[in-house]
Short mmCIF file of C-alpha atoms and ligand atoms in Angstrom, two decimals:
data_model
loop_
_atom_site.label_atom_id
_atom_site.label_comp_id
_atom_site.label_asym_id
_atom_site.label_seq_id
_atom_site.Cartn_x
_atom_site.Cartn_y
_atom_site.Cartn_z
CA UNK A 124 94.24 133.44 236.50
CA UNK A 125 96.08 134.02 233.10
CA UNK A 126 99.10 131.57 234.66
CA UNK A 127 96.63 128.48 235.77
CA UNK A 128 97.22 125.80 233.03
CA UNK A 129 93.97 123.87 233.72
CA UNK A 130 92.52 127.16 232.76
CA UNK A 131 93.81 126.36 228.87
CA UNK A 132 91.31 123.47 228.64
CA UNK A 133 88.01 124.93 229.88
CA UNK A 134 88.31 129.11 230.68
CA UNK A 135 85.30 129.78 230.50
CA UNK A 136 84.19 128.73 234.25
CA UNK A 137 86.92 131.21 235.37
CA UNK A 138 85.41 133.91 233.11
CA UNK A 139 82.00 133.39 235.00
CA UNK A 140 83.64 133.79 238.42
CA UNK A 141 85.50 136.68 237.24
CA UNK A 142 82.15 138.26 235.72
CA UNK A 143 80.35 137.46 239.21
CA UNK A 144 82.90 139.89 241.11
CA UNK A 145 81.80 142.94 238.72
CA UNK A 146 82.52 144.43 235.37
CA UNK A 147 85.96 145.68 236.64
CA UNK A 148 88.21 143.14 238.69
CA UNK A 149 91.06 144.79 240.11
CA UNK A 150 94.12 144.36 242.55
CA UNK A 151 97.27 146.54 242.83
CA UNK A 152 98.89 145.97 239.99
CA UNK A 153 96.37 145.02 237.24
CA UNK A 154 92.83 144.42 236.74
CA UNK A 155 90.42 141.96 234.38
CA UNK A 156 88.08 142.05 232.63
CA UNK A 157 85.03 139.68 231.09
CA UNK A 158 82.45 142.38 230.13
CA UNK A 159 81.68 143.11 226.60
CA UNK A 160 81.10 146.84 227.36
CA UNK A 161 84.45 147.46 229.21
CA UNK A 162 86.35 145.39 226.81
CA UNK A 163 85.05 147.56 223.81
CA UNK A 164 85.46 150.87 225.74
CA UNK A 165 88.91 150.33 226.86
CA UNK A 166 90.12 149.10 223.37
CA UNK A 167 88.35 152.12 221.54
CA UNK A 168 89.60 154.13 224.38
CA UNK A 169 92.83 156.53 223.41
CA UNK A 170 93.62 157.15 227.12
CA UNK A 171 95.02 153.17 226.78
CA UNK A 172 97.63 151.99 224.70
CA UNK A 173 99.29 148.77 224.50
CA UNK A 174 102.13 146.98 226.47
CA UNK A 175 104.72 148.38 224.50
CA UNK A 176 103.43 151.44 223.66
CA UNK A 177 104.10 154.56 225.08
CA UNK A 178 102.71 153.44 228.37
CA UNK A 179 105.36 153.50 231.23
CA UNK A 180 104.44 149.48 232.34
CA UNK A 181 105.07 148.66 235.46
CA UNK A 182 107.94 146.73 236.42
CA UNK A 183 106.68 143.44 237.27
CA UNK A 184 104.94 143.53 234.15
CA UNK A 185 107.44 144.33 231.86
CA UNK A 186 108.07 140.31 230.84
CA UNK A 187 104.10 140.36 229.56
CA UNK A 188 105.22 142.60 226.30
CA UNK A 189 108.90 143.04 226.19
CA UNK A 190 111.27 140.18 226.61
CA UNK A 191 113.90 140.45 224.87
CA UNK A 192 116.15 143.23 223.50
CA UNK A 193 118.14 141.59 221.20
CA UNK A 194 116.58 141.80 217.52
CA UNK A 195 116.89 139.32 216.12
CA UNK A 196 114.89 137.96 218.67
CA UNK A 197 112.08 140.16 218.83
CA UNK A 198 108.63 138.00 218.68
CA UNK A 199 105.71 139.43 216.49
CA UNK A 200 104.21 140.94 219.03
CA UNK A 201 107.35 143.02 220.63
CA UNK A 202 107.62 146.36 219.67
CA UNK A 203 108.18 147.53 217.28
CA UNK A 204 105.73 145.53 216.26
CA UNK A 205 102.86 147.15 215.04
CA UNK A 206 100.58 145.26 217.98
CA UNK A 207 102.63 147.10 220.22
CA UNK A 208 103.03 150.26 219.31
CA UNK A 209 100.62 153.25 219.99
CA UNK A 210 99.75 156.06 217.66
CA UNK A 211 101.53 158.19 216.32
CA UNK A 212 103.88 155.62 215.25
CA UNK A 213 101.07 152.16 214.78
CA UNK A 214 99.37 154.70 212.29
CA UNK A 215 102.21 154.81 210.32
CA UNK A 216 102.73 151.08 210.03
CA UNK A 217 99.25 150.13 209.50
CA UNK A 218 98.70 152.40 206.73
CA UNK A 219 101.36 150.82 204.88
CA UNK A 220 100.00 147.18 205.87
CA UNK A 221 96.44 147.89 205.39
CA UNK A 222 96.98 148.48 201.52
CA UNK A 223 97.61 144.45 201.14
CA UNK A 224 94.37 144.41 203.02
CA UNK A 225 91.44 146.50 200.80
CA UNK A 226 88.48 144.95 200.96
CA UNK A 227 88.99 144.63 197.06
CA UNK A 228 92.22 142.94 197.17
CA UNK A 229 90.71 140.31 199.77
CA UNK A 230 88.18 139.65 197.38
CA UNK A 231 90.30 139.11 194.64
CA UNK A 232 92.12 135.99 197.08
CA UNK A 233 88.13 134.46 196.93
CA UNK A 234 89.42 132.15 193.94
CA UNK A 235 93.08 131.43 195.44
CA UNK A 236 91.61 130.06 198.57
CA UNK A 237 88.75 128.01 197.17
CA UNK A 238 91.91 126.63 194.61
CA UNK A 239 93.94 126.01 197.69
CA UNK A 240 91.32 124.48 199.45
CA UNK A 241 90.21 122.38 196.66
CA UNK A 242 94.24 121.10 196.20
CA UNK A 243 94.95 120.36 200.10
CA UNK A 244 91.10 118.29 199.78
CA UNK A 245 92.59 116.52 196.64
CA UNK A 246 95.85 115.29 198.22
CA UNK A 247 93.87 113.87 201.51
CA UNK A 248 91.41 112.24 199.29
CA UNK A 249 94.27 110.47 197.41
CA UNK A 250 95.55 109.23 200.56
CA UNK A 251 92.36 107.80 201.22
CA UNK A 252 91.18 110.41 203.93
CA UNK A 253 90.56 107.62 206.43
CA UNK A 254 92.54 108.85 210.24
CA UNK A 255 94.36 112.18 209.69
CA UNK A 256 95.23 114.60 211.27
CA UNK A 257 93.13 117.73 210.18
CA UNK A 258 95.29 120.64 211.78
CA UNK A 259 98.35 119.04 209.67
CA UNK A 260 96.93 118.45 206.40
CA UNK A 261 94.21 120.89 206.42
CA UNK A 262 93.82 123.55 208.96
CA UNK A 263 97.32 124.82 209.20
CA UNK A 264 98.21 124.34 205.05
CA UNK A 265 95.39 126.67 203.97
CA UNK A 266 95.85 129.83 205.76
CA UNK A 267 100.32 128.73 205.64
CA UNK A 268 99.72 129.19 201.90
CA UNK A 269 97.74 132.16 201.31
CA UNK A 270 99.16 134.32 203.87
CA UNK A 271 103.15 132.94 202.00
CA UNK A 272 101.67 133.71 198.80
CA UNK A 273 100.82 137.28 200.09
CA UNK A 274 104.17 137.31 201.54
CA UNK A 275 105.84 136.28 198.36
CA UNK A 276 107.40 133.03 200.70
CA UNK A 277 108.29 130.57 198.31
CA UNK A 278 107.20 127.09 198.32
CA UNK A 279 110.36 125.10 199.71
CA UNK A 280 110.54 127.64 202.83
CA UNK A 281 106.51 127.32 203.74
CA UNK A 282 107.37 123.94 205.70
CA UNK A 283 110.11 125.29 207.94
CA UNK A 284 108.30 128.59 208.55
CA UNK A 285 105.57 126.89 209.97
CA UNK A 286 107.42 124.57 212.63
CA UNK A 287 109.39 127.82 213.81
CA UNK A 288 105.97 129.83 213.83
CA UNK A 289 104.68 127.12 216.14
CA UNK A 290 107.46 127.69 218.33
CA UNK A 291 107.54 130.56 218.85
CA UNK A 292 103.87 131.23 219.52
CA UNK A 293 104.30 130.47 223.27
CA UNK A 294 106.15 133.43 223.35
CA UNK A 295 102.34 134.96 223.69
CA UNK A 296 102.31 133.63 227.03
CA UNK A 297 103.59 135.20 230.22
CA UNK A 298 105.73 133.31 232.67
CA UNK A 299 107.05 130.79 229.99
CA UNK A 300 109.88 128.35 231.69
CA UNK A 301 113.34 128.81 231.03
CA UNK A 302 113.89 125.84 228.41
CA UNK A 303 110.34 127.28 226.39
CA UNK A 304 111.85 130.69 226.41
CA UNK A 305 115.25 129.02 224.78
CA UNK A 306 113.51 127.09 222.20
CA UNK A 307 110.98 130.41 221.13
CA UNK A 308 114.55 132.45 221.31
CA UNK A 309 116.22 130.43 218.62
CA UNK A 310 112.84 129.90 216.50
CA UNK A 311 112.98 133.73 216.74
CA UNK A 312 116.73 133.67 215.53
CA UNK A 313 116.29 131.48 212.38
CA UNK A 314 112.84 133.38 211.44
CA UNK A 315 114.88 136.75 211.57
CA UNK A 316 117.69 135.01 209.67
CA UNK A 317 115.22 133.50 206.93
CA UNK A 318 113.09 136.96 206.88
CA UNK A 319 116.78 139.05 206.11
CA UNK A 320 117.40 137.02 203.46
CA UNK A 321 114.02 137.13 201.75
CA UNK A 322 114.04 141.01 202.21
CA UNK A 323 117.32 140.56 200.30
CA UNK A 324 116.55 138.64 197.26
CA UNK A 325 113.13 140.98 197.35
CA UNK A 326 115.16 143.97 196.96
CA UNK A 327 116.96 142.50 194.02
CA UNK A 328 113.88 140.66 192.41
CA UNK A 329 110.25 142.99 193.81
CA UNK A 330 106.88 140.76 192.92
CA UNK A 331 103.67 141.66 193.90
CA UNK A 332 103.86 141.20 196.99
CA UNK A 333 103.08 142.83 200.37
CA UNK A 334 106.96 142.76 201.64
CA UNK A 335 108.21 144.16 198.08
CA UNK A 336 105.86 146.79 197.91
CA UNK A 337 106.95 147.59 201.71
CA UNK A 338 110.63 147.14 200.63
CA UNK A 339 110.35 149.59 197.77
CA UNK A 340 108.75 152.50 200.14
CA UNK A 341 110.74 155.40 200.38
CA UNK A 342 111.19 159.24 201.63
CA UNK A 343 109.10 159.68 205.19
CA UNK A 344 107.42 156.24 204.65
CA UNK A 345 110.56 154.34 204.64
CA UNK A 346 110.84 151.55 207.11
CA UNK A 347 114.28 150.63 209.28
CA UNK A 348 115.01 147.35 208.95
CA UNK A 349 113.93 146.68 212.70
CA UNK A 350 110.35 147.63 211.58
CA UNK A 351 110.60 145.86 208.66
CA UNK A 352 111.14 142.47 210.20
CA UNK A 353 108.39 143.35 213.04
CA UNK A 354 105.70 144.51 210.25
CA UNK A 355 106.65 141.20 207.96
CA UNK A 356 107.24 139.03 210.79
CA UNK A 357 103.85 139.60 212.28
CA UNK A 358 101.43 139.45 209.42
CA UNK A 359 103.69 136.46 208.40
CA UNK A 360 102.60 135.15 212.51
CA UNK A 361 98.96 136.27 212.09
CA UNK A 362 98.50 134.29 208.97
CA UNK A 363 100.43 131.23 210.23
CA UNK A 364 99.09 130.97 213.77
CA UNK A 365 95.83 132.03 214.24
CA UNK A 366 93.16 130.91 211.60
CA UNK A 367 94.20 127.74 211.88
CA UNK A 368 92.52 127.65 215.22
CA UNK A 369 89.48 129.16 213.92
CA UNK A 370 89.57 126.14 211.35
CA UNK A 371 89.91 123.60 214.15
CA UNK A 372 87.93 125.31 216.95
CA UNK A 373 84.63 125.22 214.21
CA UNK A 374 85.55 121.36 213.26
CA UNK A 375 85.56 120.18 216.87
CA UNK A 376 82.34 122.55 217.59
CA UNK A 377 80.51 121.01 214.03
CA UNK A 378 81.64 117.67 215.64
CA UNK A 379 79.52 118.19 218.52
CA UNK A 380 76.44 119.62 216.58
CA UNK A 381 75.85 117.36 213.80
CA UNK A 382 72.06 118.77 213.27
CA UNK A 383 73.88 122.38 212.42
CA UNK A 384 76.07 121.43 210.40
CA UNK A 385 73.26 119.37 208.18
CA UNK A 386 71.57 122.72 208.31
CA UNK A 387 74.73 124.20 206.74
CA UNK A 388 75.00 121.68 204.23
CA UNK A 389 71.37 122.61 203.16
CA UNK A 390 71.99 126.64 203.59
CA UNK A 391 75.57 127.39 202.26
CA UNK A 392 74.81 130.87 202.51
CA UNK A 393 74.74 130.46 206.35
CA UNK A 394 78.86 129.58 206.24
CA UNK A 395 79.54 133.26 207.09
CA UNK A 396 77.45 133.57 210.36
CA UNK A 397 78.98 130.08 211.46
CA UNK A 398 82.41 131.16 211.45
CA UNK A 399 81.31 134.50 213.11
CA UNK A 400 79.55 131.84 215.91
CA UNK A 401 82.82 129.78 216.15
CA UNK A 402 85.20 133.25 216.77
CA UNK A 403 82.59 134.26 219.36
CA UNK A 404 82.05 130.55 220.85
CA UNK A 405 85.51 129.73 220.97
CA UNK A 406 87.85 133.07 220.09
CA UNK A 407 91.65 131.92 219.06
CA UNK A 408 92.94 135.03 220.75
CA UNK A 409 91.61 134.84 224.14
CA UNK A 410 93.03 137.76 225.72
CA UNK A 411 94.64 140.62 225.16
CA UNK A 412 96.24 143.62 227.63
CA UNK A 413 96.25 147.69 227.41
CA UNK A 414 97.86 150.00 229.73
CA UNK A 415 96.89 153.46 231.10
CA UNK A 416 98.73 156.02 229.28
CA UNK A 417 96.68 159.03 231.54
CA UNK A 418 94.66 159.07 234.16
CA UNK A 419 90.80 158.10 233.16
CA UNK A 420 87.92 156.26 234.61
CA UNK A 421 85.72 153.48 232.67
CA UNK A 422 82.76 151.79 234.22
CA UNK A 423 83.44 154.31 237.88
CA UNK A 424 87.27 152.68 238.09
CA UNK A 425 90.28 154.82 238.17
CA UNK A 426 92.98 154.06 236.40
CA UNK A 427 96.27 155.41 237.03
CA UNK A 428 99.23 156.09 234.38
CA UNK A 429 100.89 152.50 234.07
CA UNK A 430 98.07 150.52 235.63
CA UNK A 431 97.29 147.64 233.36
CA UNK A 432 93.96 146.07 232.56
CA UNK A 433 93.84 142.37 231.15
CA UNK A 434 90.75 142.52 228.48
CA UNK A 435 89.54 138.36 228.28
CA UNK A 436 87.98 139.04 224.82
CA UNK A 437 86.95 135.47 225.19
CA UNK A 438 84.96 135.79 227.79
CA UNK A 439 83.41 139.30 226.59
CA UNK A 440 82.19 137.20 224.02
CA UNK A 441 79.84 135.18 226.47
CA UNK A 442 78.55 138.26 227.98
CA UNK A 443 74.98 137.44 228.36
CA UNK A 444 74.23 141.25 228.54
CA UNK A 445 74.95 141.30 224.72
CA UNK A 446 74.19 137.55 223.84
CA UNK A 447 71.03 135.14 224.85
CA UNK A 448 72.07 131.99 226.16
CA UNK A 449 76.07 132.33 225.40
CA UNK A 450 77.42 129.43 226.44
CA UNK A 451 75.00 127.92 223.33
CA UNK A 452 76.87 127.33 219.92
CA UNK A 453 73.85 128.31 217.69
CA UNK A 454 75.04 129.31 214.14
CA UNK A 455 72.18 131.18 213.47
CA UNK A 456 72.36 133.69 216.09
CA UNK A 457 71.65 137.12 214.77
CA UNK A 458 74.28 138.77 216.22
CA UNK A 459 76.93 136.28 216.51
CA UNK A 460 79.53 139.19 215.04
CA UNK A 461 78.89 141.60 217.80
CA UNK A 462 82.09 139.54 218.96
CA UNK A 463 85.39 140.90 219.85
CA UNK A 464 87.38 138.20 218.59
CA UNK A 465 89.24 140.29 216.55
CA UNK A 466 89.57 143.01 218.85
CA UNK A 467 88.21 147.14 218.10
CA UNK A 468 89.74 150.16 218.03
CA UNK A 469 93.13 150.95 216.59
CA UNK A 470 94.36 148.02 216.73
CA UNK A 471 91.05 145.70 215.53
CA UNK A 472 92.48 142.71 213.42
CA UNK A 473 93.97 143.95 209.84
CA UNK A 474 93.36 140.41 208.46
CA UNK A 475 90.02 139.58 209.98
CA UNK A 476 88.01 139.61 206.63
CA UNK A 477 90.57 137.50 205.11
CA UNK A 478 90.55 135.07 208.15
CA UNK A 479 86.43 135.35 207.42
CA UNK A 480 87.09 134.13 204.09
CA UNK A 481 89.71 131.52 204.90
CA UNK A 482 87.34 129.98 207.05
CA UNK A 483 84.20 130.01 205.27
CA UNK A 484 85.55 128.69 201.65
CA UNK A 485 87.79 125.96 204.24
CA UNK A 486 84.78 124.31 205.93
CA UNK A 487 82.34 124.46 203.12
CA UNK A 488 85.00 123.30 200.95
CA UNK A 489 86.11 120.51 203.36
CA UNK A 490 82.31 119.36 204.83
CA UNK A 491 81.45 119.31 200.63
CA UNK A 492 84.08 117.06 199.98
CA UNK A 493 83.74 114.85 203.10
CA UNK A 494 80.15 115.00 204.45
CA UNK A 495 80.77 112.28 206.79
CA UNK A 496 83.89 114.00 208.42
CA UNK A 497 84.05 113.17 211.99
CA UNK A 498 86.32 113.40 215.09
CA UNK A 499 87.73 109.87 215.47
CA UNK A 500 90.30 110.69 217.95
CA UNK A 501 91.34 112.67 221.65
CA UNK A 502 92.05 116.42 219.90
CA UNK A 503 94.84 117.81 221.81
CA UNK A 504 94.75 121.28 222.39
CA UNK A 505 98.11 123.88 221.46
CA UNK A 506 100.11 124.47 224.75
CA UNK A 507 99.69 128.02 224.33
CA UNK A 508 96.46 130.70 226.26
CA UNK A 509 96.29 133.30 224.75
CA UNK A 510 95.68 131.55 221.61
CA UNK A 511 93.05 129.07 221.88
CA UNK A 512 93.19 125.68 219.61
CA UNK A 513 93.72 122.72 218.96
CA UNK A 514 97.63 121.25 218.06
CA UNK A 515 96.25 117.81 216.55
CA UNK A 516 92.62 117.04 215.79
CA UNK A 517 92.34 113.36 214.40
CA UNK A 518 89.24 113.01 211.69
CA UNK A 519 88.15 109.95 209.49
CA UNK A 520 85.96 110.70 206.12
CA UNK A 521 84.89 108.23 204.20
CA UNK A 522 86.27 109.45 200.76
CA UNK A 523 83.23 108.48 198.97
CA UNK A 524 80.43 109.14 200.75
CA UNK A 525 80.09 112.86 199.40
CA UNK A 526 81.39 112.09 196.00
CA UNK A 527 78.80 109.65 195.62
CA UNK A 528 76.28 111.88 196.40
CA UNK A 529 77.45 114.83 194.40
CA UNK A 530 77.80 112.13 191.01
CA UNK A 531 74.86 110.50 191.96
C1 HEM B 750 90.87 133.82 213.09
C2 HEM B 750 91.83 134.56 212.73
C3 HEM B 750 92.32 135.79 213.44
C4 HEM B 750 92.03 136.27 214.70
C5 HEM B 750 91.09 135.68 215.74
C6 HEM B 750 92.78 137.49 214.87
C7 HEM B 750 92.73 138.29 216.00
C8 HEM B 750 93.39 139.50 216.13
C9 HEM B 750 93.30 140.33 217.29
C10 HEM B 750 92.48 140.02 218.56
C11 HEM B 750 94.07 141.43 217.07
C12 HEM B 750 94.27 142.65 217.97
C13 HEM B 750 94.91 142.36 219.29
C14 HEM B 750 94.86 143.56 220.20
O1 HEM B 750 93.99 144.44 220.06
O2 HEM B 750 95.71 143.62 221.12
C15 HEM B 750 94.65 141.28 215.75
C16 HEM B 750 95.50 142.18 215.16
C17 HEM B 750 96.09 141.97 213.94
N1 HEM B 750 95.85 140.93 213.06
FE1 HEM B 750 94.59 139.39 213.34
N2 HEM B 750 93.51 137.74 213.73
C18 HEM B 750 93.26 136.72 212.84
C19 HEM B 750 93.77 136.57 211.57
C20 HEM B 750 94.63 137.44 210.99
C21 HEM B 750 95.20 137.29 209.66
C22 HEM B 750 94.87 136.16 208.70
C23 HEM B 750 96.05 138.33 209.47
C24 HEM B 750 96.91 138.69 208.31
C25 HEM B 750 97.08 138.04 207.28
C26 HEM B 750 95.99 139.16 210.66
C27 HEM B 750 96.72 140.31 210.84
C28 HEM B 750 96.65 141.11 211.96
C29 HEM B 750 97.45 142.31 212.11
C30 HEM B 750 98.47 142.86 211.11
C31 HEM B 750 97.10 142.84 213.36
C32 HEM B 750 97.67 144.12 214.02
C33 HEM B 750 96.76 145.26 213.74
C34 HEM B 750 97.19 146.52 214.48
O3 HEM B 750 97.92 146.45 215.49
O4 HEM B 750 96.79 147.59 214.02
N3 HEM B 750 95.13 138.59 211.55
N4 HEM B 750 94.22 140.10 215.20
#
C-alpha cells in the first residue's frame, strides 16, 4: 500500500480498508497498522526499535532505512542518524540535541518567529500579495529561517539549503526510481560538503548555536564526525521539511472551512488547538516503521526478531475509537492532541513544541495580515508519502482588506 502513488493524494480510504481487516494487518514479511492503540504501544514499546537500529531487518527490507553506505551520502534519517538508532546509543545523541530544545529556550524563539513572520508578511504585502505562491514565500521561509538561525546557517546559504533539502526528502520513500535516487544522492553530496565546511568555520568562530555548542563537546560526549553530520543534518531536515507542511496542510484545510477560521479570528487563543487539529487531520509524517528487536506480542500478534511493523500514524490519527467523527476537521475538538503526529516514545518529535509555535504565530500572523486570504489556484501536492503536503499552494489576499480594518 505504502508504494501506490494514487495513495499520496487521498490515504485515508486505504487507512479505512486497512482498519476494517483488524488492529494488526500482517503478511510474511511485515505488517500495518491504523490503530491508535497499537501505534502508541509499539512506539512506547522497548522490545521495537527502529530500521536501523539494532534490529537485524530483513533483507528485502533493508532499502526502507539503509541505502547507501557511502557518507557523504547518508540521508537524515540513515543511521547514524539519531531517528535510526536505538538506545543505548539514540540516548546519547538526544541528550545532547534536546538541550537546544528546553521548553525555556523554545520560548525564548516566541519573539524571533512572530519578527520573522511579521518580515516574510511585509515583503508579500509590498509585492502586492495578489497570486503567490504561499509554500514559497511563506510556508517554507519561516520555519527555513528559524531552524538556520538555530543552526547558526548564515543568510546567503539558507536559499541553496532549501532546494537540496527538497531533494533529498524523497529519499523518505521506499522504492524511489533510479534517476530520483541519483538526484537525492548528489543533494546528499553537496549538503555533506556545505555541512563540513560550516562545522569548520564553527570550530574556528563558536556562536550560540546548537552545532557550536555540539562542536565544542568533548571527553565521552564527543561526537565523530559521521554523527556529527547525521545529528546536524537532521534537525537541519526536520526544520526545513516538515513544518512547512503543517503550514500548508492548515491553509488548504482553513480554505475549506471559512466559518472556523472566522471563529479563529474572533478567539486567537484557539490558534493552538487548530494546529493540534491540522497535525491530527492531515499529519506531515504519515508513517513511520519499527522492527522487532525480541520476540513479543501486542494486541495477541507475535512478532518475531526482524519482523517489521509499518505504524500509519496518519491514519491512527482517525481512529474513531479515540476521536468522534474523525474524518471532521473541527478545531475545537477537545482532544485534538491525543494525535501521534509527532510520534511517542523514545523517539517522539524533539522539535514538536517549536513546530507548535511555528505554526500558531505563522497563521495568526498571516490570516491577521490578510483576512481575505484564499486559495486561488490547483495546490499541488510534494511528490513525496511519507511526508504529506503540499509543493505549491497558489493564494490571492487583497493587501488591504485587513489593514483597513485594523486602522479603521
Ligand atoms: C510539523 C512539524 C513536525 C512534525 C510533524 C514532526 C514529526 C516527527 C516525527 C513523527 C518524529 C519521530 C519519527 C519516528 O518515531 O520514527 C520526529 C522526530 C524528530 N523530530 Fe520532528 N517533526 C516536526 C518538526 C520538527 C522540528 C521543527 C524539528 C527541529 C527543529 C524536529 C526535530 C526532530 C528530531 C531531532 C527528531 C528525532 C528525535 C529522536 O529520534 O529522538 N521536528 N518528528
Amino acid at each position: 500500500m505504502v508504494m501506490d502513488p494514487s495513495l499520496r493524494a487521498d490515504p485515508f480510504a486505504a487507512y479505512e480498508e486497512l482498519r476494517g481487516r483488524g488492529v494488526i494487518s500482517a503478511n510474511g514479511l511485515i505488517s500495518a497498522s491504523v490503530d491508535h492503540a497499537v501505534c502508541n504501544e509499539v512506539l512506547r514499546n522497548d522490545a521495537f526499535g527502529t530500521a536501523g537500529g539494532q534490529g537485524e531487518l530483513p533483507k528485502p527490507l533493508q532499502w526502507l532505512h539503509h541505502k547507501v553506505i557511502d557518507p557523504d551520502t547518508l540521508g537524515p534519517v540513515d543511521p547514524p542518524s539519531m531517528l535510526a538508532v536505538d538506545p543505548p546509543l539514540h540516548t546519547r545523541y538526544r541528550k545532547q540535541v534536546a538541550r537546544a530544545f528546553t521548553a525555556r529556550k523554545v520560548g525564548r524563539m516566541g519573539d524571533r518567529v512572530e519578527d520573522v513572520a511579521a518580515a516574510l508578511l511585509d515583503d508579500i504585502a509590498a509585492a502586492g500579495a495578489d497570486d503567490f505562491d504561499l509554500i514559497d514565500r511563506y510556508a517554507s521561509q519561516l520555519p527555513v529561517t528559524v531552524i538556520a538561525d538555530l543552526l547558526g546557517v548564515p543568510e546567503r546559504d539558507r536559499g541553496r539549503l532549501l532546494e537540496l533539502g527538497n531533494e533529498a526528502a524523497i529519499t523518505l520513500d521506499p522504492g524511489l526510481t533510479w534517476p530520483q535516487f541519483r538526484q537525492a544522492e548528489r543533494a546528499l553530496r553537496e549538503m555533506h560538503t556545505w555541512f563540513r565546511g560550516h562545522v569548520e568555520s564553527l570550530i574556528a568562530n563558536p556562536g550560540d548555536d546548537l552545532i557550536s555548542q555540539l562542536v565544542l563537546l568533548d571527553g565521552d560526549d564527543r561526537l565523530d564526525p559521521v554523527e556529527l553530520h547525521q545529528v546536524g543534518l537532521l534537525v537541519l531536515a526536520a526544520g526545513f521539511e516538515t513544518t512547512v507542511n503543517l503550514i500548508g496542510n492548515a491553509v488548504a484545510l482553513l480554505d475549506r472551512h471559512p466559518d472556523q477560521l472566522q471563529w479563529l479570528l474572533a478567539h486567537p487563543d484557539g490558534w493552538g488547538n487548530a494546529v493540534d487539529e491540522v497535525l491530527r487531520h492531515q499529519s506531515p509524517v504519515q508513517l513511520t516503521l519499527r522492527i522487532a528487536l525480541r520476540d513479543t506480542e501486542v494486541a495477541g500478534k507475535h512478532f518475531a526478531p526482524g519482523h517489521g511493523i509499518l505504524l500509519y500514524l496518519g491514519g491512527a490519527n482517525r481512529d474513531p475509537a479515540v476521536f468522534t467523527d474523525p474524518d471532521d476537521f473541527d478545531v475545537t475538538r477537545d482532544n485534538a492532541d491525543a494525535h501521534l503526529a509527532f510520534s511517542a516514545g523514545v523517539h517522539y518529535c524533539l522539535g514538536a513544541s517549536l513546530a507548535r509555535l511555528e505554526a500558531a504565530v505563522a497563521l495568526r500572523a498571516l490570516y491577521e495580515r490578510f483576512g481575505d486570504l484564499h486559495v486561488s489556484g490547483t495546490p499541488e501536492r510534494r511528490p513525496t508519502r511519507v511526508l504529506r503536503g503540499y509543493e505549491r499552494l497558489p493564494v490571492r489576499a487583497s493587501v488591504t482588506s485587513r489593514e483597513a480594518v485594523n486602522s479603521g
